[in-house]
């Protein structure tokens, strides 16, 4: 069905409590040798209208499963303990998911201190110390905590940057920064959005988006990493490339709650380095947990 413009994509519910299943799959192929990293989570989302155009947004993750053969059990436990800090992050946003403030920041800071204290009894060394210092400084900054939480691919899919008012002539673009295409690198992706009204028996709304690399700004990082890892490439013909970047978000037309979100990325730098990343979030019932 053709879209009925303008389409206003914002939160319209008074209160919502939903369960979601999140999966992250990463496939890296270097010199023909493949490696897979996987992370699965179940989490509970609570959205509540506090007053006109202001919402309380809280996510609690209660199940984490890391599957990565290159990580030890202790490393997986370490990552899980740090990630648990975010269970207490409560954001106050407007109807479009724009951040207003982080609720109970002092409580969150206290949890960071306690978590660092516990971890420091088991994990020592320069890398651990750097992580502890980063955590302490990071959670002192309310705006940084909130923005990171909303931008994070794991969580931003529920209150998403794509919320907004769309006119038919709009060519909406967003810039997203990734750090997981290759170690020690960052790359910007320009996303373009297409809105499709799918109103029918189920009253659904579909957002689709594609992406491209807008410039060669950070390419030297990738070439430097290829050299460090001794991965052969041709500087004349090989360059960072998006072979695929396609995402779609399925929303409830009335409430604008996200029902499902999937993003597939295929990245390459020559014949000797390829990476495929799949993010997937889907609403599930309590019985499916």
PDB file of C-alpha atoms in Angstrom:
ATOM      1  CA  UNK A   1       0.000   0.000   0.000  1.00  0.00           C
ATOM      2  CA  UNK A   2       1.289   3.482  -0.852  1.00  0.00           C
ATOM      3  CA  UNK A   3       2.345   5.710   2.067  1.00  0.00           C
ATOM      4  CA  UNK A   4      -0.084   8.348   3.331  1.00  0.00           C
ATOM      5  CA  UNK A   5       2.061  11.444   3.963  1.00  0.00           C
ATOM      6  CA  UNK A   6       3.003  13.133   6.139  1.00  0.00           C
ATOM      7  CA  UNK A   7       3.803  10.195   8.422  1.00  0.00           C
ATOM      8  CA  UNK A   8       4.487  11.156  12.026  1.00  0.00           C
ATOM      9  CA  UNK A   9       6.527   8.431  13.694  1.00  0.00           C
ATOM     10  CA  UNK A  10       6.475   9.036  17.424  1.00  0.00           C
ATOM     11  CA  UNK A  11       5.482   7.270  20.617  1.00  0.00           C
ATOM     12  CA  UNK A  12       1.724   7.333  21.075  1.00  0.00           C
ATOM     13  CA  UNK A  13       1.217   4.855  23.930  1.00  0.00           C
ATOM     14  CA  UNK A  14       0.518   5.626  27.587  1.00  0.00           C
ATOM     15  CA  UNK A  15       2.464   2.664  28.904  1.00  0.00           C
ATOM     16  CA  UNK A  16       4.077  -0.361  27.333  1.00  0.00           C
ATOM     17  CA  UNK A  17       5.901  -3.364  28.738  1.00  0.00           C
ATOM     18  CA  UNK A  18       7.490  -5.619  26.151  1.00  0.00           C
ATOM     19  CA  UNK A  19       9.933  -8.506  25.925  1.00  0.00           C
ATOM     20  CA  UNK A  20      12.473  -8.649  23.113  1.00  0.00           C
ATOM     21  CA  UNK A  21      15.079 -11.083  21.875  1.00  0.00           C
ATOM     22  CA  UNK A  22      18.263  -9.567  20.504  1.00  0.00           C
ATOM     23  CA  UNK A  23      20.959 -11.335  18.503  1.00  0.00           C
ATOM     24  CA  UNK A  24      24.244 -10.082  17.117  1.00  0.00           C
ATOM     25  CA  UNK A  25      26.149 -12.258  14.660  1.00  0.00           C
ATOM     26  CA  UNK A  26      29.519 -11.274  13.246  1.00  0.00           C
ATOM     27  CA  UNK A  27      31.359 -13.277  10.588  1.00  0.00           C
ATOM     28  CA  UNK A  28      34.954 -12.270   9.801  1.00  0.00           C
ATOM     29  CA  UNK A  29      36.940 -13.862   6.972  1.00  0.00           C
ATOM     30  CA  UNK A  30      40.680 -13.135   6.830  1.00  0.00           C
ATOM     31  CA  UNK A  31      42.799 -14.779   4.139  1.00  0.00           C
ATOM     32  CA  UNK A  32      40.013 -17.294   3.599  1.00  0.00           C
ATOM     33  CA  UNK A  33      39.792 -18.280   7.285  1.00  0.00           C
ATOM     34  CA  UNK A  34      36.405 -17.601   8.915  1.00  0.00           C
ATOM     35  CA  UNK A  35      35.617 -16.645  12.496  1.00  0.00           C
ATOM     36  CA  UNK A  36      32.173 -16.195  14.068  1.00  0.00           C
ATOM     37  CA  UNK A  37      31.200 -14.164  17.123  1.00  0.00           C
ATOM     38  CA  UNK A  38      27.677 -14.306  18.518  1.00  0.00           C
ATOM     39  CA  UNK A  39      25.785 -12.556  21.301  1.00  0.00           C
ATOM     40  CA  UNK A  40      22.187 -13.310  22.313  1.00  0.00           C
ATOM     41  CA  UNK A  41      20.136 -11.357  24.834  1.00  0.00           C
ATOM     42  CA  UNK A  42      16.621 -11.320  26.186  1.00  0.00           C
ATOM     43  CA  UNK A  43      15.475  -8.046  27.644  1.00  0.00           C
ATOM     44  CA  UNK A  44      12.463  -6.262  29.067  1.00  0.00           C
ATOM     45  CA  UNK A  45      11.503  -2.774  27.925  1.00  0.00           C
ATOM     46  CA  UNK A  46       9.244  -0.445  29.891  1.00  0.00           C
ATOM     47  CA  UNK A  47       7.931   2.743  28.300  1.00  0.00           C
ATOM     48  CA  UNK A  48       5.730   5.018  30.371  1.00  0.00           C
ATOM     49  CA  UNK A  49       4.145   8.394  29.631  1.00  0.00           C
ATOM     50  CA  UNK A  50       5.026  10.702  32.528  1.00  0.00           C
ATOM     51  CA  UNK A  51       3.279  13.808  31.233  1.00  0.00           C
ATOM     52  CA  UNK A  52       2.531  15.329  27.857  1.00  0.00           C
ATOM     53  CA  UNK A  53       5.312  14.478  25.397  1.00  0.00           C
ATOM     54  CA  UNK A  54       7.657  13.074  28.078  1.00  0.00           C
ATOM     55  CA  UNK A  55       8.412   9.365  28.438  1.00  0.00           C
ATOM     56  CA  UNK A  56      10.333   7.181  30.858  1.00  0.00           C
ATOM     57  CA  UNK A  57      12.357   4.548  29.021  1.00  0.00           C
ATOM     58  CA  UNK A  58      13.977   1.619  30.828  1.00  0.00           C
ATOM     59  CA  UNK A  59      15.607  -1.583  29.576  1.00  0.00           C
ATOM     60  CA  UNK A  60      16.525  -4.504  31.803  1.00  0.00           C
ATOM     61  CA  UNK A  61      18.585  -7.342  30.344  1.00  0.00           C
ATOM     62  CA  UNK A  62      18.158 -10.613  32.206  1.00  0.00           C
ATOM     63  CA  UNK A  63      19.872 -13.097  29.938  1.00  0.00           C
ATOM     64  CA  UNK A  64      23.217 -12.828  28.128  1.00  0.00           C
ATOM     65  CA  UNK A  65      24.894 -15.550  26.111  1.00  0.00           C
ATOM     66  CA  UNK A  66      28.322 -14.871  24.558  1.00  0.00           C
ATOM     67  CA  UNK A  67      29.537 -17.336  21.956  1.00  0.00           C
ATOM     68  CA  UNK A  68      33.038 -16.487  20.849  1.00  0.00           C
ATOM     69  CA  UNK A  69      35.758 -19.143  20.887  1.00  0.00           C
ATOM     70  CA  UNK A  70      38.466 -16.503  21.211  1.00  0.00           C
ATOM     71  CA  UNK A  71      37.059 -15.222  24.521  1.00  0.00           C
ATOM     72  CA  UNK A  72      37.687 -17.147  27.740  1.00  0.00           C
ATOM     73  CA  UNK A  73      34.925 -17.786  30.273  1.00  0.00           C
ATOM     74  CA  UNK A  74      36.451 -15.221  32.610  1.00  0.00           C
ATOM     75  CA  UNK A  75      36.546 -12.599  29.829  1.00  0.00           C
ATOM     76  CA  UNK A  76      32.897 -13.258  29.021  1.00  0.00           C
ATOM     77  CA  UNK A  77      32.024 -12.915  32.713  1.00  0.00           C
ATOM     78  CA  UNK A  78      33.995  -9.661  32.915  1.00  0.00           C
ATOM     79  CA  UNK A  79      32.082  -8.188  29.955  1.00  0.00           C
ATOM     80  CA  UNK A  80      28.743  -9.322  31.375  1.00  0.00           C
ATOM     81  CA  UNK A  81      29.440  -7.693  34.772  1.00  0.00           C
ATOM     82  CA  UNK A  82      30.267  -4.385  33.112  1.00  0.00           C
ATOM     83  CA  UNK A  83      27.213  -4.594  30.842  1.00  0.00           C
ATOM     84  CA  UNK A  84      24.961  -5.101  33.876  1.00  0.00           C
ATOM     85  CA  UNK A  85      25.610  -1.496  34.872  1.00  0.00           C
ATOM     86  CA  UNK A  86      23.259  -0.403  32.098  1.00  0.00           C
ATOM     87  CA  UNK A  87      20.348  -2.315  33.650  1.00  0.00           C
ATOM     88  CA  UNK A  88      19.811   0.706  35.910  1.00  0.00           C
ATOM     89  CA  UNK A  89      19.854   3.315  33.135  1.00  0.00           C
ATOM     90  CA  UNK A  90      16.470   5.065  32.989  1.00  0.00           C
ATOM     91  CA  UNK A  91      16.108   7.711  30.314  1.00  0.00           C
ATOM     92  CA  UNK A  92      13.597  10.529  30.080  1.00  0.00           C
ATOM     93  CA  UNK A  93      12.832  11.352  26.438  1.00  0.00           C
ATOM     94  CA  UNK A  94      10.323  13.280  24.394  1.00  0.00           C
ATOM     95  CA  UNK A  95       7.776  11.645  22.095  1.00  0.00           C
ATOM     96  CA  UNK A  96      10.406  11.236  19.354  1.00  0.00           C
ATOM     97  CA  UNK A  97      12.940   9.539  21.614  1.00  0.00           C
ATOM     98  CA  UNK A  98      15.119  12.635  21.990  1.00  0.00           C
ATOM     99  CA  UNK A  99      16.999  12.583  25.275  1.00  0.00           C
ATOM    100  CA  UNK A 100      15.943  14.929  28.081  1.00  0.00           C
ATOM    101  CA  UNK A 101      17.896  13.523  31.002  1.00  0.00           C
ATOM    102  CA  UNK A 102      19.108  10.372  32.757  1.00  0.00           C
ATOM    103  CA  UNK A 103      17.016   9.511  35.800  1.00  0.00           C
ATOM    104  CA  UNK A 104      18.788   8.695  39.070  1.00  0.00           C
ATOM    105  CA  UNK A 105      22.302   9.333  37.782  1.00  0.00           C
ATOM    106  CA  UNK A 106      23.761   9.310  41.316  1.00  0.00           C
ATOM    107  CA  UNK A 107      22.387   5.786  41.875  1.00  0.00           C
ATOM    108  CA  UNK A 108      23.994   4.715  38.607  1.00  0.00           C
ATOM    109  CA  UNK A 109      27.336   6.237  39.612  1.00  0.00           C
ATOM    110  CA  UNK A 110      27.204   4.368  42.920  1.00  0.00           C
ATOM    111  CA  UNK A 111      26.626   1.098  41.056  1.00  0.00           C
ATOM    112  CA  UNK A 112      29.676   1.782  38.870  1.00  0.00           C
ATOM    113  CA  UNK A 113      31.840   2.268  41.961  1.00  0.00           C
ATOM    114  CA  UNK A 114      30.619  -0.989  43.506  1.00  0.00           C
ATOM    115  CA  UNK A 115      31.039  -2.923  40.250  1.00  0.00           C
ATOM    116  CA  UNK A 116      34.595  -1.648  39.774  1.00  0.00           C
ATOM    117  CA  UNK A 117      35.433  -2.515  43.386  1.00  0.00           C
ATOM    118  CA  UNK A 118      34.205  -6.104  42.942  1.00  0.00           C
ATOM    119  CA  UNK A 119      35.909  -6.605  39.584  1.00  0.00           C
ATOM    120  CA  UNK A 120      39.241  -5.218  40.831  1.00  0.00           C
ATOM    121  CA  UNK A 121      39.490  -8.126  43.276  1.00  0.00           C
ATOM    122  CA  UNK A 122      39.629 -10.600  40.389  1.00  0.00           C
ATOM    123  CA  UNK A 123      40.831  -8.665  37.335  1.00  0.00           C
ATOM    124  CA  UNK A 124      44.108  -6.765  37.546  1.00  0.00           C
ATOM    125  CA  UNK A 125      46.545  -5.359  35.021  1.00  0.00           C
ATOM    126  CA  UNK A 126      46.873  -2.290  32.816  1.00  0.00           C
ATOM    127  CA  UNK A 127      43.927  -3.128  30.545  1.00  0.00           C
ATOM    128  CA  UNK A 128      41.587  -3.723  33.470  1.00  0.00           C
ATOM    129  CA  UNK A 129      42.729  -0.507  35.172  1.00  0.00           C
ATOM    130  CA  UNK A 130      42.098   1.485  32.000  1.00  0.00           C
ATOM    131  CA  UNK A 131      38.595   0.016  31.789  1.00  0.00           C
ATOM    132  CA  UNK A 132      37.838   0.905  35.412  1.00  0.00           C
ATOM    133  CA  UNK A 133      39.015   4.488  34.918  1.00  0.00           C
ATOM    134  CA  UNK A 134      36.998   4.851  31.728  1.00  0.00           C
ATOM    135  CA  UNK A 135      33.828   3.585  33.436  1.00  0.00           C
ATOM    136  CA  UNK A 136      34.190   5.965  36.358  1.00  0.00           C
ATOM    137  CA  UNK A 137      34.669   8.972  34.092  1.00  0.00           C
ATOM    138  CA  UNK A 138      32.021   7.924  31.569  1.00  0.00           C
ATOM    139  CA  UNK A 139      29.179   7.609  34.075  1.00  0.00           C
ATOM    140  CA  UNK A 140      29.883  11.056  35.517  1.00  0.00           C
ATOM    141  CA  UNK A 141      28.553  12.633  32.317  1.00  0.00           C
ATOM    142  CA  UNK A 142      24.766  12.484  32.076  1.00  0.00           C
ATOM    143  CA  UNK A 143      24.500  13.564  28.432  1.00  0.00           C
ATOM    144  CA  UNK A 144      27.176  11.121  27.280  1.00  0.00           C
ATOM    145  CA  UNK A 145      25.501   8.203  29.091  1.00  0.00           C
ATOM    146  CA  UNK A 146      22.127   8.977  27.559  1.00  0.00           C
ATOM    147  CA  UNK A 147      23.333   9.634  24.038  1.00  0.00           C
ATOM    148  CA  UNK A 148      25.471   6.500  24.010  1.00  0.00           C
ATOM    149  CA  UNK A 149      22.523   4.444  25.220  1.00  0.00           C
ATOM    150  CA  UNK A 150      20.218   5.740  22.502  1.00  0.00           C
ATOM    151  CA  UNK A 151      22.829   5.465  19.736  1.00  0.00           C
ATOM    152  CA  UNK A 152      23.926   1.987  20.752  1.00  0.00           C
ATOM    153  CA  UNK A 153      22.818  -0.559  18.164  1.00  0.00           C
ATOM    154  CA  UNK A 154      21.652  -2.906  20.887  1.00  0.00           C
ATOM    155  CA  UNK A 155      19.144  -0.511  22.407  1.00  0.00           C
ATOM    156  CA  UNK A 156      18.534   2.335  19.985  1.00  0.00           C
ATOM    157  CA  UNK A 157      16.293   0.071  17.955  1.00  0.00           C
ATOM    158  CA  UNK A 158      13.449   0.541  20.442  1.00  0.00           C
ATOM    159  CA  UNK A 159      13.518   4.327  20.717  1.00  0.00           C
ATOM    160  CA  UNK A 160      15.163   4.989  17.406  1.00  0.00           C
ATOM    161  CA  UNK A 161      16.720   7.999  15.727  1.00  0.00           C
ATOM    162  CA  UNK A 162      14.408   7.342  12.773  1.00  0.00           C
ATOM    163  CA  UNK A 163      11.418   8.601  14.747  1.00  0.00           C
ATOM    164  CA  UNK A 164      10.234  11.883  13.271  1.00  0.00           C
ATOM    165  CA  UNK A 165       7.841  13.516  10.825  1.00  0.00           C
ATOM    166  CA  UNK A 166       8.235  12.433   7.211  1.00  0.00           C
ATOM    167  CA  UNK A 167       6.940  14.303   4.172  1.00  0.00           C
ATOM    168  CA  UNK A 168       6.734  12.690   0.749  1.00  0.00           C
ATOM    169  CA  UNK A 169       9.598  14.751  -0.675  1.00  0.00           C
ATOM    170  CA  UNK A 170      11.902  14.028   2.278  1.00  0.00           C
ATOM    171  CA  UNK A 171      15.269  12.417   1.606  1.00  0.00           C
ATOM    172  CA  UNK A 172      16.165  11.874   5.239  1.00  0.00           C
ATOM    173  CA  UNK A 173      19.814  11.046   5.933  1.00  0.00           C
ATOM    174  CA  UNK A 174      21.682  10.056   9.097  1.00  0.00           C
ATOM    175  CA  UNK A 175      25.358   9.544   9.815  1.00  0.00           C
ATOM    176  CA  UNK A 176      26.229   6.525  11.969  1.00  0.00           C
ATOM    177  CA  UNK A 177      29.711   5.719  13.264  1.00  0.00           C
ATOM    178  CA  UNK A 178      30.890   2.105  13.576  1.00  0.00           C
ATOM    179  CA  UNK A 179      33.901   0.698  15.410  1.00  0.00           C
ATOM    180  CA  UNK A 180      33.407  -2.992  14.690  1.00  0.00           C
ATOM    181  CA  UNK A 181      34.153  -3.251  10.969  1.00  0.00           C
ATOM    182  CA  UNK A 182      37.842  -3.788  11.777  1.00  0.00           C
ATOM    183  CA  UNK A 183      39.896  -3.566  14.971  1.00  0.00           C
ATOM    184  CA  UNK A 184      41.286  -0.109  15.913  1.00  0.00           C
ATOM    185  CA  UNK A 185      39.205   1.701  13.273  1.00  0.00           C
ATOM    186  CA  UNK A 186      36.144   3.931  12.966  1.00  0.00           C
ATOM    187  CA  UNK A 187      34.023   4.485   9.890  1.00  0.00           C
ATOM    188  CA  UNK A 188      31.034   6.704   9.149  1.00  0.00           C
ATOM    189  CA  UNK A 189      28.020   5.359   7.281  1.00  0.00           C
ATOM    190  CA  UNK A 190      25.395   7.593   5.707  1.00  0.00           C
ATOM    191  CA  UNK A 191      21.945   6.050   6.076  1.00  0.00           C
ATOM    192  CA  UNK A 192      19.011   6.992   3.814  1.00  0.00           C
ATOM    193  CA  UNK A 193      15.465   6.297   4.957  1.00  0.00           C
ATOM    194  CA  UNK A 194      12.398   5.167   3.023  1.00  0.00           C
ATOM    195  CA  UNK A 195       9.009   5.084   4.747  1.00  0.00           C
ATOM    196  CA  UNK A 196       6.277   2.660   3.704  1.00  0.00           C
ATOM    197  CA  UNK A 197       2.768   2.569   5.113  1.00  0.00           C
ATOM    198  CA  UNK A 198       1.639  -1.069   5.318  1.00  0.00           C
ATOM    199  CA  UNK A 199      -1.752  -0.476   6.896  1.00  0.00           C
ATOM    200  CA  UNK A 200      -3.974  -3.488   6.539  1.00  0.00           C
ATOM    201  CA  UNK A 201      -5.417  -6.065   8.891  1.00  0.00           C
ATOM    202  CA  UNK A 202      -2.353  -5.806  11.128  1.00  0.00           C
ATOM    203  CA  UNK A 203      -1.921  -2.031  10.790  1.00  0.00           C
ATOM    204  CA  UNK A 204       1.842  -2.065  10.347  1.00  0.00           C
ATOM    205  CA  UNK A 205       4.367   0.565   9.371  1.00  0.00           C
ATOM    206  CA  UNK A 206       7.683  -0.253   7.683  1.00  0.00           C
ATOM    207  CA  UNK A 207      10.854   1.848   7.745  1.00  0.00           C
ATOM    208  CA  UNK A 208      13.589   0.743   5.356  1.00  0.00           C
ATOM    209  CA  UNK A 209      17.060   2.204   5.102  1.00  0.00           C
ATOM    210  CA  UNK A 210      20.249   1.728   3.131  1.00  0.00           C
ATOM    211  CA  UNK A 211      23.763   3.003   3.731  1.00  0.00           C
ATOM    212  CA  UNK A 212      26.944   4.010   1.965  1.00  0.00           C
ATOM    213  CA  UNK A 213      30.424   5.225   2.923  1.00  0.00           C
ATOM    214  CA  UNK A 214      30.306   9.005   2.335  1.00  0.00           C
ATOM    215  CA  UNK A 215      34.054   9.679   2.131  1.00  0.00           C
ATOM    216  CA  UNK A 216      37.576   8.257   2.351  1.00  0.00           C
ATOM    217  CA  UNK A 217      38.171  10.215   5.575  1.00  0.00           C
ATOM    218  CA  UNK A 218      39.209   7.285   7.796  1.00  0.00           C
ATOM    219  CA  UNK A 219      40.568   4.851   5.234  1.00  0.00           C
ATOM    220  CA  UNK A 220      44.165   5.166   6.438  1.00  0.00           C
ATOM    221  CA  UNK A 221      43.096   3.529   9.700  1.00  0.00           C
ATOM    222  CA  UNK A 222      41.978   0.464   7.769  1.00  0.00           C
ATOM    223  CA  UNK A 223      45.128   0.298   5.648  1.00  0.00           C
ATOM    224  CA  UNK A 224      47.247   0.646   8.792  1.00  0.00           C
ATOM    225  CA  UNK A 225      45.397  -2.206  10.479  1.00  0.00           C
ATOM    226  CA  UNK A 226      45.769  -4.409   7.384  1.00  0.00           C
ATOM    227  CA  UNK A 227      49.529  -3.810   7.503  1.00  0.00           C
ATOM    228  CA  UNK A 228      49.715  -4.555  11.244  1.00  0.00           C
ATOM    229  CA  UNK A 229      47.811  -7.808  10.774  1.00  0.00           C
ATOM    230  CA  UNK A 230      49.917  -8.641   7.696  1.00  0.00           C
ATOM    231  CA  UNK A 231      46.840  -8.934   5.464  1.00  0.00           C
ATOM    232  CA  UNK A 232      47.753  -8.373   1.826  1.00  0.00           C
ATOM    233  CA  UNK A 233      45.896  -5.765  -0.229  1.00  0.00           C
ATOM    234  CA  UNK A 234      46.386  -3.711  -3.380  1.00  0.00           C
ATOM    235  CA  UNK A 235      46.445   0.008  -2.583  1.00  0.00           C
ATOM    236  CA  UNK A 236      45.476   0.839  -6.159  1.00  0.00           C
ATOM    237  CA  UNK A 237      42.354  -1.300  -6.405  1.00  0.00           C
ATOM    238  CA  UNK A 238      41.347  -2.321  -2.848  1.00  0.00           C
ATOM    239  CA  UNK A 239      39.460   0.090  -0.600  1.00  0.00           C
ATOM    240  CA  UNK A 240      36.881  -0.111   2.225  1.00  0.00           C
ATOM    241  CA  UNK A 241      33.592  -1.072   0.590  1.00  0.00           C
ATOM    242  CA  UNK A 242      30.011  -1.701   1.653  1.00  0.00           C
ATOM    243  CA  UNK A 243      28.811  -4.691  -0.352  1.00  0.00           C
ATOM    244  CA  UNK A 244      25.479  -4.513   1.501  1.00  0.00           C
ATOM    245  CA  UNK A 245      23.858  -2.256   4.065  1.00  0.00           C
ATOM    246  CA  UNK A 246      20.137  -2.816   4.471  1.00  0.00           C
ATOM    247  CA  UNK A 247      17.886  -2.341   7.474  1.00  0.00           C
ATOM    248  CA  UNK A 248      14.193  -2.437   8.151  1.00  0.00           C
ATOM    249  CA  UNK A 249      12.062  -1.639  11.172  1.00  0.00           C
ATOM    250  CA  UNK A 250       8.517  -2.942  11.575  1.00  0.00           C
ATOM    251  CA  UNK A 251       6.352  -0.812  13.860  1.00  0.00           C
ATOM    252  CA  UNK A 252       2.852  -0.975  15.274  1.00  0.00           C
ATOM    253  CA  UNK A 253       1.019   1.736  13.319  1.00  0.00           C
ATOM    254  CA  UNK A 254      -0.972   2.981  16.328  1.00  0.00           C
ATOM    255  CA  UNK A 255       1.588   2.948  19.148  1.00  0.00           C
ATOM    256  CA  UNK A 256       4.799   3.188  17.087  1.00  0.00           C
ATOM    257  CA  UNK A 257       6.311   0.440  19.205  1.00  0.00           C
ATOM    258  CA  UNK A 258       9.040  -1.502  17.434  1.00  0.00           C
ATOM    259  CA  UNK A 259       7.968  -5.056  16.647  1.00  0.00           C
ATOM    260  CA  UNK A 260      11.068  -6.148  14.765  1.00  0.00           C
ATOM    261  CA  UNK A 261      14.292  -4.592  13.521  1.00  0.00           C
ATOM    262  CA  UNK A 262      16.957  -6.195  11.364  1.00  0.00           C
ATOM    263  CA  UNK A 263      20.139  -4.715   9.923  1.00  0.00           C
ATOM    264  CA  UNK A 264      22.506  -6.643   7.649  1.00  0.00           C
ATOM    265  CA  UNK A 265      25.951  -5.263   6.800  1.00  0.00           C
ATOM    266  CA  UNK A 266      28.534  -6.722   4.431  1.00  0.00           C
ATOM    267  CA  UNK A 267      31.912  -4.976   4.406  1.00  0.00           C
ATOM    268  CA  UNK A 268      35.130  -5.789   2.581  1.00  0.00           C
ATOM    269  CA  UNK A 269      38.636  -4.502   1.922  1.00  0.00           C
ATOM    270  CA  UNK A 270      39.956  -6.524  -0.977  1.00  0.00           C
ATOM    271  CA  UNK A 271      39.896 -10.275  -1.401  1.00  0.00           C
ATOM    272  CA  UNK A 272      41.585 -11.028   1.919  1.00  0.00           C
ATOM    273  CA  UNK A 273      39.266  -9.262   4.365  1.00  0.00           C
ATOM    274  CA  UNK A 274      35.472  -9.528   4.585  1.00  0.00           C
ATOM    275  CA  UNK A 275      33.035  -8.998   7.431  1.00  0.00           C
ATOM    276  CA  UNK A 276      29.313  -9.664   7.697  1.00  0.00           C
ATOM    277  CA  UNK A 277      27.292  -8.318  10.627  1.00  0.00           C
ATOM    278  CA  UNK A 278      23.641  -9.067  11.386  1.00  0.00           C
ATOM    279  CA  UNK A 279      21.699  -7.250  14.110  1.00  0.00           C
ATOM    280  CA  UNK A 280      18.226  -8.553  14.873  1.00  0.00           C
ATOM    281  CA  UNK A 281      15.647  -7.564  17.483  1.00  0.00           C
ATOM    282  CA  UNK A 282      12.196  -9.126  17.660  1.00  0.00           C
ATOM    283  CA  UNK A 283       9.348  -8.748  20.104  1.00  0.00           C
ATOM    284  CA  UNK A 284       8.528 -12.013  21.866  1.00  0.00           C
ATOM    285  CA  UNK A 285       5.905 -13.105  24.366  1.00  0.00           C
ATOM    286  CA  UNK A 286       6.649 -13.954  27.981  1.00  0.00           C
ATOM    287  CA  UNK A 287       6.034 -17.618  27.164  1.00  0.00           C
ATOM    288  CA  UNK A 288       8.817 -17.556  24.546  1.00  0.00           C
ATOM    289  CA  UNK A 289      11.522 -16.571  27.032  1.00  0.00           C
TER     290      UNK A 289
END
